[in-house]
PDB file of C-alpha atoms in Angstrom:
ATOM      1  CA  MET A   1     -22.831  44.083 -49.525  1.00 84.00           C
ATOM      2  CA  GLN A   2     -21.894  47.425 -48.047  1.00 91.00           C
ATOM      3  CA  THR A   3     -21.053  47.800 -44.369  1.00 96.00           C
ATOM      4  CA  ILE A   4     -20.867  50.927 -42.258  1.00 97.00           C
ATOM      5  CA  LYS A   5     -17.548  51.484 -40.508  1.00 97.00           C
ATOM      6  CA  VAL A   6     -17.372  53.025 -37.049  1.00 97.00           C
ATOM      7  CA  SER A   7     -13.912  54.269 -36.096  1.00 97.00           C
ATOM      8  CA  GLY A   8     -12.405  53.617 -32.695  1.00 96.00           C
ATOM      9  CA  LYS A   9      -9.048  53.583 -30.953  1.00 96.00           C
ATOM     10  CA  ASN A  10      -9.435  49.907 -30.017  1.00 95.00           C
ATOM     11  CA  ASN A  11      -8.781  48.323 -33.392  1.00 94.00           C
ATOM     12  CA  LYS A  12      -6.762  45.218 -32.496  1.00 95.00           C
ATOM     13  CA  HIS A  13      -9.503  43.000 -33.892  1.00 96.00           C
ATOM     14  CA  HIS A  14     -11.649  43.076 -36.992  1.00 97.00           C
ATOM     15  CA  LEU A  15     -15.251  43.100 -35.856  1.00 97.00           C
ATOM     16  CA  LEU A  16     -18.307  42.733 -38.075  1.00 97.00           C
ATOM     17  CA  VAL A  17     -21.785  43.121 -36.563  1.00 97.00           C
ATOM     18  CA  TYR A  18     -24.897  41.783 -38.243  1.00 97.00           C
ATOM     19  CA  ALA A  19     -27.782  43.698 -36.693  1.00 97.00           C
ATOM     20  CA  LEU A  20     -31.366  44.795 -37.132  1.00 97.00           C
ATOM     21  CA  SER A  21     -32.112  48.521 -37.123  1.00 97.00           C
ATOM     22  CA  THR A  22     -35.039  48.091 -34.717  1.00 97.00           C
ATOM     23  CA  CYS A  23     -33.463  45.559 -32.346  1.00 95.00           C
ATOM     24  CA  GLY A  24     -32.848  46.782 -28.798  1.00 95.00           C
ATOM     25  CA  TRP A  25     -30.060  44.259 -28.196  1.00 95.00           C
ATOM     26  CA  CYS A  26     -28.366  45.359 -31.408  1.00 96.00           C
ATOM     27  CA  LYS A  27     -28.520  49.016 -30.324  1.00 96.00           C
ATOM     28  CA  ARG A  28     -27.178  48.028 -26.910  1.00 95.00           C
ATOM     29  CA  THR A  29     -24.252  46.188 -28.515  1.00 96.00           C
ATOM     30  CA  LYS A  30     -23.402  49.137 -30.770  1.00 96.00           C
ATOM     31  CA  LYS A  31     -23.519  51.454 -27.741  1.00 96.00           C
ATOM     32  CA  PHE A  32     -21.247  49.101 -25.792  1.00 96.00           C
ATOM     33  CA  LEU A  33     -18.723  49.112 -28.657  1.00 96.00           C
ATOM     34  CA  LYS A  34     -18.915  52.898 -28.955  1.00 96.00           C
ATOM     35  CA  ASP A  35     -18.534  53.393 -25.185  1.00 96.00           C
ATOM     36  CA  ASN A  36     -15.410  51.205 -25.294  1.00 96.00           C
ATOM     37  CA  ASP A  37     -14.053  52.991 -28.361  1.00 97.00           C
ATOM     38  CA  VAL A  38     -13.993  49.782 -30.415  1.00 97.00           C
ATOM     39  CA  GLU A  39     -13.635  50.044 -34.178  1.00 97.00           C
ATOM     40  CA  TYR A  40     -16.148  47.879 -36.007  1.00 97.00           C
ATOM     41  CA  GLU A  41     -18.255  47.494 -39.099  1.00 98.00           C
ATOM     42  CA  TYR A  42     -21.949  46.758 -39.127  1.00 98.00           C
ATOM     43  CA  ILE A  43     -24.812  46.136 -41.437  1.00 98.00           C
ATOM     44  CA  ASP A  44     -28.476  46.443 -40.540  1.00 97.00           C
ATOM     45  CA  ILE A  45     -29.896  43.419 -42.274  1.00 96.00           C
ATOM     46  CA  ASP A  46     -33.469  44.659 -42.396  1.00 96.00           C
ATOM     47  CA  LEU A  47     -32.290  47.612 -44.496  1.00 97.00           C
ATOM     48  CA  THR A  48     -30.501  45.502 -47.130  1.00 97.00           C
ATOM     49  CA  ASN A  49     -31.795  44.001 -50.352  1.00 96.00           C
ATOM     50  CA  ASN A  50     -32.901  40.373 -50.585  1.00 97.00           C
ATOM     51  CA  ASP A  51     -29.634  39.170 -52.139  1.00 96.00           C
ATOM     52  CA  ASP A  52     -27.622  40.642 -49.245  1.00 96.00           C
ATOM     53  CA  LYS A  53     -30.045  39.175 -46.690  1.00 96.00           C
ATOM     54  CA  GLU A  54     -29.571  35.719 -48.166  1.00 97.00           C
ATOM     55  CA  GLU A  55     -25.788  36.162 -48.288  1.00 96.00           C
ATOM     56  CA  ILE A  56     -25.715  37.167 -44.603  1.00 96.00           C
ATOM     57  CA  LYS A  57     -27.951  34.275 -43.556  1.00 96.00           C
ATOM     58  CA  LYS A  58     -25.736  31.878 -45.485  1.00 97.00           C
ATOM     59  CA  ASP A  59     -22.613  33.340 -43.845  1.00 96.00           C
ATOM     60  CA  ILE A  60     -24.083  32.889 -40.344  1.00 96.00           C
ATOM     61  CA  ARG A  61     -25.303  29.339 -41.055  1.00 96.00           C
ATOM     62  CA  THR A  62     -21.965  28.346 -42.612  1.00 96.00           C
ATOM     63  CA  ARG A  63     -20.239  29.430 -39.416  1.00 95.00           C
ATOM     64  CA  GLY A  64     -22.674  27.338 -37.373  1.00 95.00           C
ATOM     65  CA  GLY A  65     -24.564  30.195 -35.775  1.00 94.00           C
ATOM     66  CA  PRO A  66     -28.287  30.629 -35.225  1.00 95.00           C
ATOM     67  CA  LEU A  67     -30.193  33.298 -37.154  1.00 94.00           C
ATOM     68  CA  ALA A  68     -30.412  35.705 -34.245  1.00 95.00           C
ATOM     69  CA  TYR A  69     -29.197  39.257 -33.854  1.00 96.00           C
ATOM     70  CA  PRO A  70     -26.878  40.789 -33.091  1.00 97.00           C
ATOM     71  CA  THR A  71     -24.378  38.340 -34.502  1.00 97.00           C
ATOM     72  CA  LEU A  72     -20.740  39.332 -34.262  1.00 97.00           C
ATOM     73  CA  ILE A  73     -17.905  37.934 -36.352  1.00 97.00           C
ATOM     74  CA  ILE A  74     -14.538  38.607 -34.714  1.00 96.00           C
ATOM     75  CA  ASP A  75     -11.339  38.291 -36.773  1.00 97.00           C
ATOM     76  CA  ASN A  76     -13.312  36.197 -39.269  1.00 96.00           C
ATOM     77  CA  LYS A  77     -13.005  33.275 -36.819  1.00 95.00           C
ATOM     78  CA  ILE A  78     -15.227  33.738 -33.775  1.00 94.00           C
ATOM     79  CA  LEU A  79     -19.013  34.001 -33.982  1.00 95.00           C
ATOM     80  CA  LEU A  80     -20.924  35.467 -31.040  1.00 94.00           C
ATOM     81  CA  THR A  81     -24.692  35.704 -30.924  1.00 94.00           C
ATOM     82  CA  GLY A  82     -26.389  38.141 -28.604  1.00 88.00           C
ATOM     83  CA  ALA A  83     -23.031  39.678 -27.755  1.00 74.00           C
ATOM     84  CA  PRO A  84     -22.688  38.994 -24.034  1.00 85.00           C
ATOM     85  CA  GLN A  85     -20.644  41.940 -22.772  1.00 90.00           C
ATOM     86  CA  ASP A  86     -18.402  39.897 -20.456  1.00 93.00           C
ATOM     87  CA  LYS A  87     -17.447  37.581 -23.318  1.00 92.00           C
ATOM     88  CA  LEU A  88     -16.915  40.546 -25.642  1.00 91.00           C
ATOM     89  CA  LYS A  89     -14.634  42.230 -23.100  1.00 93.00           C
ATOM     90  CA  GLU A  90     -12.586  39.054 -22.822  1.00 93.00           C
ATOM     91  CA  ILE A  91     -12.227  38.498 -26.576  1.00 92.00           C
ATOM     92  CA  LEU A  92     -11.613  42.162 -27.422  1.00 92.00           C
ATOM     93  CA  GLU A  93      -9.199  42.543 -24.495  1.00 92.00           C
ATOM     94  CA  LEU A  94     -11.058  45.509 -23.021  1.00 90.00           C
TER      95      LEU A  94
END
């Protein structure tokens, strides 16, 4: 599974975003991260092959999250769905 890395000066945390290319909330989350200069990786699930889609779904379910997007995995420990900006600011120390 190949992710796309977006560079940023705020790189204290490892952030992985599972998103859909057509999802407004996903675009809003990416814009929020860009506006706050946060480094992150993302993958647009709808643009992946079936094996990657299943792997991503399994990863989200294993972590106890719902299959909703965007889903953020922070430091391989915290799962956030929908990416509420106030919660993101708190976790990412923005």
